[in-house]
Amino acid sequence: MSAGRATAGTVVGRGFLARNLAPVAERHPETVILAAGVSLASTTAPREFAREAELLDETIDACRASGRRLLFFSTASTGMYGTCDGPGLEDAPAVPSTPYARHKLALEQRLRASGADHLVLRLSHVVGPGQPSHQLLPTLVRQLREGLVRVHLRATRDLIGVADVVTVVDRLLALDLRDTVVNVASGTAVPVAAVVDFLEERLGLVCRREFQDTGSGCTVGVDRLRRLVPEVALGFGPHYYRGVLDGYAASLALEHHRTER
């Protein structure tokens, strides 16, 4: 792999997800965790997609040479499952509706055709301290602080805390799964309007709302995840997102306190 991209280690990437997964990677040296690539679901730039495809090819070659398994993160976003009739399931035919989702599905197929041992995890919207500023939660918080939030009335999102993602990844890697796709999500489609309401109250802000009769959503099927990691059934549920948002709001308060010291 190119300079600056992990060779001896087991995590490829330096961003939000890679940093959180570093402790898990140490427990699974037989797996290379590819936690780098396009992180903005609205991206349409061919150069960004080509760069991620090149990185995947390099990582595939390195894994085949070393005999290690490759963990690839795909998407369980609305772009992947929004056209499904019912919950989006891993083995059902996916008809991606966005360039980003089409790109991720093509990379899944590229990895499968390579013959390398692999595990594909389709992530929903991961929430946690230090996530990229262009993602959903930082964007909503920024709009709240500016006093105007644009709310897409039909939009829903499946939110999952980054700490829970780390736990799930750790459990799944320990199962030694091969050539498998697993949705990593809470299984609950939360209206974005409800997310705005919760954050406004939790952060003590008052803002105007600009409603747009647009947006889309989907429910991510998590039956496979529940079978593989039964303990997630104890934590995920219709109100799980509130704890995720509460934790995120608390991290913002802590960050604000540190910057004012």
Coordinates of C-alpha atoms in Angstrom, one line a residue:
M1 CA 0.0 0.0 0.0
S2 CA 1.1 3.6 -0.6
A3 CA 3.1 5.6 1.9
G4 CA 0.9 6.9 4.6
R5 CA -1.6 4.0 4.3
A6 CA -1.2 1.4 7.0
T7 CA 1.0 -1.5 6.1
A8 CA 2.2 -3.2 9.3
G9 CA -1.0 -2.1 11.2
T10 CA -4.5 -3.4 10.8
V11 CA -6.4 -0.1 10.3
V12 CA -6.2 1.8 7.0
G13 CA -7.4 5.3 7.6
R14 CA -6.9 8.2 10.0
G15 CA -10.4 9.6 10.3
F16 CA -13.3 9.4 12.7
L17 CA -14.1 5.7 12.2
A18 CA -10.5 4.6 12.0
R19 CA -9.6 6.4 15.3
N20 CA -12.5 4.7 17.1
L21 CA -11.7 1.3 15.7
A22 CA -8.0 1.3 16.5
P23 CA -8.4 -0.5 19.9
V24 CA -10.5 -3.2 18.3
A25 CA -8.0 -3.7 15.5
E26 CA -5.3 -4.7 18.0
R27 CA -7.5 -7.7 19.0
H28 CA -7.9 -8.9 15.4
P29 CA -4.5 -8.8 13.7
E30 CA -5.7 -11.3 11.1
T31 CA -8.0 -8.6 9.7
V32 CA -7.2 -5.4 7.8
I33 CA -9.9 -2.8 8.6
L34 CA -10.4 -0.4 5.7
A35 CA -11.8 2.7 7.4
A36 CA -11.0 5.3 4.8
G37 CA -12.7 6.6 1.7
V38 CA -15.7 8.8 0.7
S39 CA -17.6 9.9 3.9
L40 CA -20.1 12.3 2.3
A41 CA -23.2 10.6 1.1
S42 CA -24.0 13.4 -1.3
T43 CA -20.7 13.2 -3.1
T44 CA -20.9 12.9 -6.8
A45 CA -17.2 13.6 -7.7
P46 CA -15.7 10.8 -9.9
R47 CA -12.2 11.6 -8.6
E48 CA -13.3 10.8 -5.0
F49 CA -14.9 7.6 -6.0
A50 CA -11.8 6.6 -8.1
R51 CA -9.5 7.3 -5.2
E52 CA -11.5 5.0 -2.9
A53 CA -11.6 2.3 -5.6
E54 CA -7.8 2.5 -6.0
L55 CA -7.3 2.3 -2.2
L56 CA -9.6 -0.8 -2.1
D57 CA -7.6 -2.5 -4.9
E58 CA -4.3 -1.8 -3.0
T59 CA -5.8 -3.2 0.2
I60 CA -7.1 -6.3 -1.6
D61 CA -3.6 -7.0 -3.0
A62 CA -2.0 -6.5 0.5
C63 CA -4.6 -8.9 2.1
R64 CA -4.1 -11.6 -0.5
A65 CA -0.4 -11.3 -0.1
S66 CA -0.5 -11.6 3.7
G67 CA -3.5 -14.0 3.9
R68 CA -5.5 -11.6 6.0
R69 CA -9.2 -10.9 5.8
L70 CA -10.4 -7.4 4.7
L71 CA -13.2 -5.6 6.5
F72 CA -14.9 -3.1 4.2
F73 CA -17.4 -0.5 5.2
S74 CA -20.3 0.1 2.8
T75 CA -23.5 2.0 3.4
A76 CA -27.0 1.2 4.7
S77 CA -28.2 4.7 3.8
T78 CA -31.4 5.7 2.1
G79 CA -29.4 5.8 -1.1
M80 CA -28.9 2.0 -0.8
Y81 CA -32.2 0.9 0.6
G82 CA -34.7 3.7 0.0
T83 CA -36.3 2.0 -3.0
C84 CA -36.8 -1.3 -1.1
D85 CA -40.3 -2.6 -0.4
G86 CA -39.9 -3.1 3.3
P87 CA -36.8 -3.2 5.4
G88 CA -33.5 -3.2 3.5
L89 CA -32.0 -6.7 3.7
E90 CA -28.4 -7.7 2.9
D91 CA -29.3 -10.6 0.5
A92 CA -32.2 -8.8 -1.3
P93 CA -31.4 -7.1 -4.6
A94 CA -30.4 -3.5 -4.0
V95 CA -31.3 -0.7 -6.4
P96 CA -29.1 2.2 -5.3
S97 CA -30.7 5.6 -6.0
T98 CA -27.6 7.9 -5.4
P99 CA -24.1 8.0 -7.0
Y100 CA -22.6 7.4 -3.5
A101 CA -24.7 4.2 -2.9
R102 CA -24.1 3.0 -6.5
H103 CA -20.3 3.5 -5.9
K104 CA -20.4 1.6 -2.6
L105 CA -22.3 -1.3 -4.1
A106 CA -19.9 -1.5 -7.0
L107 CA -17.0 -1.7 -4.5
E108 CA -18.7 -4.5 -2.7
Q109 CA -19.0 -6.4 -6.0
R110 CA -15.4 -5.6 -6.8
L111 CA -14.3 -7.0 -3.5
R112 CA -16.4 -10.1 -3.9
A113 CA -15.0 -10.8 -7.3
S114 CA -11.4 -10.4 -6.1
G115 CA -11.5 -13.7 -4.3
A116 CA -10.0 -12.1 -1.1
D117 CA -11.4 -13.1 2.3
H118 CA -13.6 -10.3 3.3
L119 CA -16.5 -9.1 5.5
V120 CA -18.7 -6.2 4.3
L121 CA -20.5 -4.1 6.9
R122 CA -23.2 -1.7 5.7
L123 CA -23.2 1.2 8.2
S124 CA -26.1 3.4 8.9
H125 CA -25.5 7.0 10.2
V126 CA -22.8 6.8 12.8
V127 CA -22.9 9.4 15.6
G128 CA -20.1 10.4 18.0
P129 CA -17.6 13.1 19.1
G130 CA -15.2 14.3 16.4
Q131 CA -17.3 13.1 13.4
P132 CA -16.8 15.0 10.2
S133 CA -18.5 18.5 10.1
H134 CA -20.3 17.7 6.9
Q135 CA -22.3 14.8 8.4
L136 CA -25.9 15.0 9.6
L137 CA -25.5 15.7 13.3
P138 CA -22.8 18.4 13.0
T139 CA -24.8 20.0 10.2
L140 CA -28.0 20.1 12.3
V141 CA -26.2 21.5 15.3
R142 CA -24.6 24.2 13.3
Q143 CA -28.0 25.2 11.8
L144 CA -29.6 25.2 15.3
R145 CA -26.9 27.5 16.6
E146 CA -27.4 29.8 13.6
G147 CA -31.1 29.9 14.4
L148 CA -32.6 28.3 11.2
V149 CA -33.0 24.6 10.5
R150 CA -34.1 23.3 7.1
V151 CA -36.3 20.2 7.8
H152 CA -37.1 17.7 5.0
L153 CA -40.5 16.4 6.2
R154 CA -40.2 12.9 4.6
A155 CA -36.6 12.3 5.7
T156 CA -35.7 9.6 8.2
R157 CA -32.3 8.4 9.3
D158 CA -31.1 5.3 11.3
L159 CA -28.7 6.6 14.0
I160 CA -26.2 4.4 15.8
G161 CA -23.6 5.5 18.3
V162 CA -20.0 5.1 17.4
A163 CA -19.2 3.2 20.6
D164 CA -21.9 0.7 19.7
V165 CA -20.5 0.3 16.2
V166 CA -17.1 -0.5 17.8
T167 CA -18.6 -3.1 20.1
V168 CA -20.5 -4.7 17.2
V169 CA -17.5 -4.7 14.9
D170 CA -15.5 -6.4 17.7
R171 CA -18.1 -9.1 18.1
L172 CA -18.5 -9.7 14.4
L173 CA -14.7 -10.0 13.8
A174 CA -14.5 -12.5 16.6
L175 CA -17.0 -14.7 14.8
D176 CA -14.5 -15.1 11.9
L177 CA -17.1 -14.4 9.3
R178 CA -16.1 -14.7 5.6
D179 CA -17.7 -13.4 2.4
T180 CA -20.6 -12.0 4.3
V181 CA -22.6 -8.7 4.3
V182 CA -24.1 -7.4 7.5
N183 CA -26.1 -4.3 8.2
V184 CA -24.8 -2.4 11.2
A185 CA -27.7 -0.2 12.3
S186 CA -30.3 0.2 15.0
G187 CA -33.2 -0.9 12.8
T188 CA -35.3 2.3 13.6
A189 CA -36.0 5.0 11.0
V190 CA -36.1 8.2 12.9
P191 CA -37.7 11.3 11.4
V192 CA -35.2 14.0 11.0
A193 CA -37.8 16.4 12.4
A194 CA -37.7 14.4 15.7
V195 CA -33.9 14.6 15.7
V196 CA -34.1 18.4 15.4
D197 CA -36.8 18.6 18.2
F198 CA -34.6 16.6 20.6
L199 CA -31.4 18.5 19.9
E200 CA -33.2 21.8 20.3
E201 CA -34.5 20.9 23.7
R202 CA -31.3 19.1 24.8
L203 CA -29.0 22.0 23.8
G204 CA -31.3 24.7 25.1
L205 CA -31.7 26.4 21.8
V206 CA -34.6 28.0 20.0
C207 CA -34.6 28.1 16.2
R208 CA -36.9 28.7 13.3
R209 CA -37.7 25.8 11.0
E210 CA -37.9 26.0 7.2
F211 CA -40.1 23.0 6.2
Q212 CA -39.6 21.4 2.8
D213 CA -42.0 18.6 1.6
T214 CA -39.0 16.5 0.4
G215 CA -36.7 13.9 1.7
S216 CA -36.7 10.2 1.9
G217 CA -35.9 7.4 4.2
C218 CA -35.9 3.6 4.8
T219 CA -35.9 1.0 7.5
V220 CA -32.6 -1.0 7.7
G221 CA -33.2 -4.7 8.3
V222 CA -31.1 -5.9 11.3
D223 CA -32.3 -9.5 11.7
R224 CA -28.9 -10.9 10.6
L225 CA -27.1 -8.6 13.0
R226 CA -29.4 -9.7 15.9
R227 CA -28.7 -13.4 15.1
L228 CA -25.0 -12.8 15.0
V229 CA -24.8 -10.5 18.0
P230 CA -27.9 -11.2 20.1
E231 CA -27.0 -8.7 22.8
V232 CA -27.8 -5.8 20.4
A233 CA -31.5 -6.7 20.9
L234 CA -31.1 -5.5 24.5
G235 CA -30.0 -2.0 23.5
F236 CA -31.6 -1.2 20.2
G237 CA -35.2 -0.2 20.0
P238 CA -37.5 2.7 19.0
H239 CA -36.1 5.1 21.6
Y240 CA -32.4 4.1 21.2
Y241 CA -31.7 7.2 19.2
R242 CA -32.5 9.5 22.1
G243 CA -29.6 8.0 24.1
V244 CA -27.3 8.5 21.1
L245 CA -28.4 12.1 20.7
D246 CA -28.1 12.7 24.4
G247 CA -24.5 11.4 24.4
Y248 CA -23.7 13.5 21.4
A249 CA -25.1 16.7 23.0
A250 CA -23.1 15.9 26.2
S251 CA -19.9 15.7 24.1
L252 CA -20.6 19.1 22.6
A253 CA -21.0 20.6 26.1
L254 CA -17.7 19.1 27.2
E255 CA -16.0 20.4 24.0
H256 CA -17.4 23.9 24.7
H257 CA -16.2 23.8 28.3
R258 CA -12.7 22.8 27.2
T259 CA -12.4 25.6 24.6
E260 CA -13.5 28.2 27.1
R261 CA -10.9 27.2 29.7

